[in-house]
Coordinates of C-alpha atoms in Angstrom, one line a residue:
M194 CA 18.5 79.8 44.6
F195 CA 16.0 81.8 46.6
K196 CA 14.8 78.8 48.6
W197 CA 18.3 78.2 50.0
I198 CA 18.8 81.9 50.9
L199 CA 15.4 82.2 52.5
A200 CA 15.7 78.9 54.4
F201 CA 19.0 80.1 55.9
V202 CA 17.6 83.5 56.8
G203 CA 14.5 81.9 58.3
Y204 CA 16.7 79.5 60.3
M205 CA 18.8 82.4 61.7
F206 CA 15.8 84.3 63.0
F207 CA 13.2 81.6 63.7
R208 CA 15.3 78.4 63.8
Y209 CA 13.6 75.3 62.4
P210 CA 10.0 76.6 61.7
G211 CA 11.5 79.7 60.0
A212 CA 13.8 77.6 57.9
V213 CA 11.0 75.4 56.6
L214 CA 8.9 78.5 55.9
G215 CA 11.8 80.1 54.1
F216 CA 12.5 77.0 52.1
I217 CA 8.9 76.8 51.0
L218 CA 8.6 80.5 50.1
G219 CA 11.9 80.2 48.2
T220 CA 10.6 77.3 46.3
V221 CA 7.6 79.3 45.3
I222 CA 9.8 82.1 44.0
D223 CA 12.1 79.8 42.2
N224 CA 9.2 78.0 40.5
W225 CA 7.7 81.3 39.5
N226 CA 11.0 82.5 38.0
R227 CA 11.4 79.3 36.0
S228 CA 7.9 79.0 34.7
S229 CA 6.4 80.9 31.8
G230 CA 3.0 80.8 33.2
G231 CA 3.6 83.0 36.3
F232 CA 2.3 81.4 39.5
T233 CA 0.2 78.7 37.7
S234 CA 2.8 76.0 38.5
V235 CA 2.8 77.1 42.1
F236 CA -0.9 76.7 42.6
K237 CA -0.6 73.0 41.6
T238 CA 0.9 72.5 45.0
E239 CA -2.3 73.7 46.5
S240 CA -4.2 71.1 44.4
K241 CA -2.5 68.1 46.0
T242 CA 0.7 67.8 43.9
V243 CA 4.2 67.8 45.2
S244 CA 7.1 70.0 44.1
P245 CA 10.4 68.2 43.0
G246 CA 12.2 69.7 46.0
D247 CA 9.7 68.6 48.5
F248 CA 9.5 65.1 47.0
E249 CA 13.3 64.7 47.2
L250 CA 13.5 65.9 50.8
N251 CA 10.7 63.6 51.9
L252 CA 12.3 60.7 50.0
L253 CA 15.6 61.3 51.7
S254 CA 13.9 61.5 55.0
L255 CA 12.3 58.1 54.5
A256 CA 15.7 56.7 53.4
S257 CA 17.2 57.9 56.6
L258 CA 14.6 56.1 58.6
V259 CA 15.4 52.8 56.8
I260 CA 19.2 53.4 57.3
K261 CA 18.8 53.8 61.0
A262 CA 16.1 51.2 61.5
D263 CA 18.5 48.4 62.7
G264 CA 20.4 50.7 65.1
Q265 CA 23.4 50.9 62.8
V266 CA 24.3 53.5 60.2
S267 CA 25.7 51.6 57.3
Q268 CA 28.1 53.5 55.1
T269 CA 27.2 51.2 52.3
E270 CA 23.5 52.1 52.6
M271 CA 24.4 55.8 52.7
D272 CA 26.6 55.5 49.6
Y273 CA 23.7 53.7 47.8
V274 CA 21.4 56.6 48.6
R275 CA 23.8 59.2 47.5
T276 CA 24.6 57.4 44.2
Y277 CA 20.9 56.9 43.6
F278 CA 20.1 60.6 44.1
V279 CA 23.0 61.7 41.8
R280 CA 21.8 59.3 39.1
A281 CA 18.3 60.5 39.5
Y282 CA 18.8 64.3 39.8
G283 CA 22.3 65.1 38.9
K284 CA 25.2 65.9 41.2
E285 CA 24.5 69.5 41.8
R286 CA 20.8 69.1 42.6
A287 CA 21.5 66.0 44.7
N288 CA 24.1 67.8 46.8
A289 CA 21.7 70.7 47.3
T290 CA 19.1 68.3 48.7
F291 CA 21.6 66.6 51.0
R292 CA 22.8 70.0 52.3
T293 CA 19.2 71.1 53.0
F294 CA 18.5 67.8 54.8
N295 CA 21.7 68.1 56.9
E296 CA 21.1 71.7 57.8
I297 CA 17.4 71.6 58.6
I298 CA 16.0 68.1 59.0
K299 CA 18.8 65.6 60.0
D300 CA 18.7 66.4 63.7
R301 CA 14.9 66.7 63.9
E302 CA 12.4 63.9 64.5
I303 CA 11.2 62.5 61.2
S304 CA 7.7 61.3 61.1
A305 CA 7.0 58.5 58.6
Q306 CA 3.3 58.9 59.2
R307 CA 3.4 62.6 58.3
I308 CA 5.5 62.0 55.2
G309 CA 3.3 59.1 54.2
L310 CA 0.1 61.1 54.5
Y311 CA 1.7 64.0 52.5
L312 CA 2.9 61.7 49.7
Q313 CA -0.2 59.5 49.5
Q314 CA -2.3 62.7 48.8
R315 CA 0.1 64.0 46.2
T316 CA 1.6 61.1 44.3
K317 CA 0.2 58.3 42.2
Y318 CA 0.0 54.7 43.6
E319 CA 2.7 53.4 41.2
V320 CA 5.1 56.2 42.3
R321 CA 4.6 55.1 45.9
L322 CA 5.3 51.5 44.9
Q323 CA 8.6 52.6 43.4
I324 CA 9.4 54.5 46.6
L325 CA 9.0 51.3 48.6
H326 CA 11.1 49.4 46.1
F327 CA 13.8 52.0 46.5
L328 CA 13.7 51.8 50.3
F329 CA 14.0 48.0 50.1
S330 CA 17.0 48.4 47.8
I331 CA 18.6 50.7 50.5
A332 CA 18.1 48.0 53.2
Q333 CA 19.6 45.4 50.9
A334 CA 22.6 47.5 50.0
D335 CA 24.8 46.1 52.8
G336 CA 24.0 42.5 51.8
S337 CA 21.1 41.7 54.1
I338 CA 17.7 43.0 55.2
S339 CA 17.2 42.8 59.0
T340 CA 14.0 42.2 60.8
A341 CA 14.0 45.7 62.1
E342 CA 14.3 47.1 58.6
V343 CA 11.5 45.0 57.3
S344 CA 9.3 46.3 60.2
E345 CA 10.2 49.9 59.4
L346 CA 9.5 49.3 55.7
Q347 CA 6.1 47.7 56.5
S348 CA 5.2 50.7 58.6
I349 CA 6.2 53.1 55.9
A350 CA 4.2 51.1 53.3
G351 CA 1.2 51.4 55.5
F352 CA 1.6 55.2 55.8
L353 CA 2.0 55.4 52.0
A354 CA -1.4 53.6 51.8
L355 CA 0.1 50.6 49.9
N356 CA -1.9 47.4 50.4
N357 CA -0.3 44.5 52.1
R358 CA -0.3 42.2 49.0
D359 CA 1.8 44.8 47.2
F360 CA 4.1 45.1 50.1
E361 CA 4.6 41.3 50.2
S362 CA 5.1 41.3 46.4
I363 CA 7.9 43.8 46.5
K364 CA 9.4 42.3 49.7
A365 CA 9.5 38.9 47.9
M366 CA 11.7 40.5 45.2
F367 CA 14.4 40.9 47.8
F368 CA 14.2 37.5 49.5
K369 CA 14.7 33.9 48.3
S370 CA 12.2 31.2 49.2
A371 CA 10.3 28.4 47.6
D372 CA 7.1 30.3 47.2
N373 CA 8.5 33.8 46.4
A374 CA 7.5 33.6 42.8
Y375 CA 3.8 33.2 43.9
K376 CA 4.2 36.1 46.3
I377 CA 5.5 38.4 43.6
L378 CA 2.5 37.6 41.5
E379 CA 0.3 38.0 44.5
I380 CA -1.3 34.5 44.3
E381 CA -1.4 31.3 46.3
K382 CA 0.6 28.3 45.4
S383 CA -2.7 26.5 44.8
A384 CA -3.7 28.9 42.0
T385 CA -4.7 27.3 38.7
D386 CA -2.7 27.7 35.5
A387 CA -5.3 30.1 34.3
E388 CA -5.1 32.1 37.5
V389 CA -1.3 32.2 37.2
K390 CA -1.5 33.7 33.7
K391 CA -4.1 36.2 34.8
A392 CA -2.0 37.2 37.7
F393 CA 1.1 37.7 35.5
R394 CA -0.9 40.0 33.1
T395 CA -2.2 42.0 36.1
M396 CA 1.2 42.4 37.7
A397 CA 3.0 43.1 34.5
K398 CA 0.5 45.9 33.9
K399 CA 0.9 47.3 37.4
Y400 CA 4.7 47.3 37.3
H401 CA 5.2 48.3 33.6
P402 CA 8.0 50.9 33.3
D403 CA 5.8 53.1 31.1
K404 CA 3.8 54.0 34.2
L405 CA 6.8 56.0 35.4
Q406 CA 7.7 57.7 32.1
H407 CA 7.3 61.1 33.8
M408 CA 9.9 60.3 36.5
D409 CA 13.7 60.5 36.3
E410 CA 15.8 57.7 34.9
A411 CA 16.6 56.1 38.2
Y412 CA 12.9 55.6 38.9
R413 CA 12.3 54.2 35.5
T414 CA 15.2 51.8 36.1
G415 CA 13.7 50.7 39.3
A416 CA 10.4 50.1 37.5
Q417 CA 12.2 47.9 35.0
D418 CA 13.7 45.9 37.9
K419 CA 10.3 45.2 39.3
F420 CA 8.9 44.3 35.9
T421 CA 11.8 41.9 35.3
K422 CA 11.2 40.2 38.6
V423 CA 7.5 39.7 37.7
Q424 CA 8.6 38.1 34.4
E425 CA 11.1 35.9 36.1
A426 CA 8.5 34.8 38.7
Y427 CA 6.1 33.8 35.9
E428 CA 8.8 31.9 34.0
Q429 CA 9.8 30.1 37.2
I430 CA 6.3 29.0 37.8
Q431 CA 5.9 27.9 34.2
K432 CA 9.0 25.8 34.4
E433 CA 7.9 24.2 37.7
R434 CA 4.5 23.4 36.2
G435 CA 5.7 22.5 32.7
I436 CA 3.3 25.0 31.1

């Protein structure tokens, strides 16, 4: 409550910088009011964690970059994002996030580099993998992923400090080709049967839904999607090789 009021007041007097300052200060007050440990939860932000409100706004900002990457604003992609946020956070909280984005951030330049640096310092690697998977899902929502969208997604992955093999693995989950199963498992087609089995165990562990148990249901669902793709890739290779 306080963060929306202070964001508005800050915007009225100091425009964009004041709005951001007001939003952050309001978030601090709201966190303090909700917590039983005084300002303990607030100090966690200082120790390289991210508040739910900041995470949601940054995620929405990255989503907007993907939506606009090909020079067209797809209603299907926007609807996908809204549905995802409502499923993840509930209608009221999702609407509040969209209002804040529209009032403060939408018409400002969004820096994927700045957001990537912020999130890579404050979130676990598996969370950032799920962010990339979500962004790919947005790009695919209108039925195809353009070259411009892939380029934007690769840039964002780099800013999130995701290695290229993981980027190619998640990318392969959204494209069909003869060697996609190998790309998903992050191995070459020349890999031995033993290497295939080892790669499957490694990727299944990396993408296991339990790693996102602390996240909202929508993120756990996304983790299950990745885990299923890994299983399907392994089963496809087994079938091709007769093992």
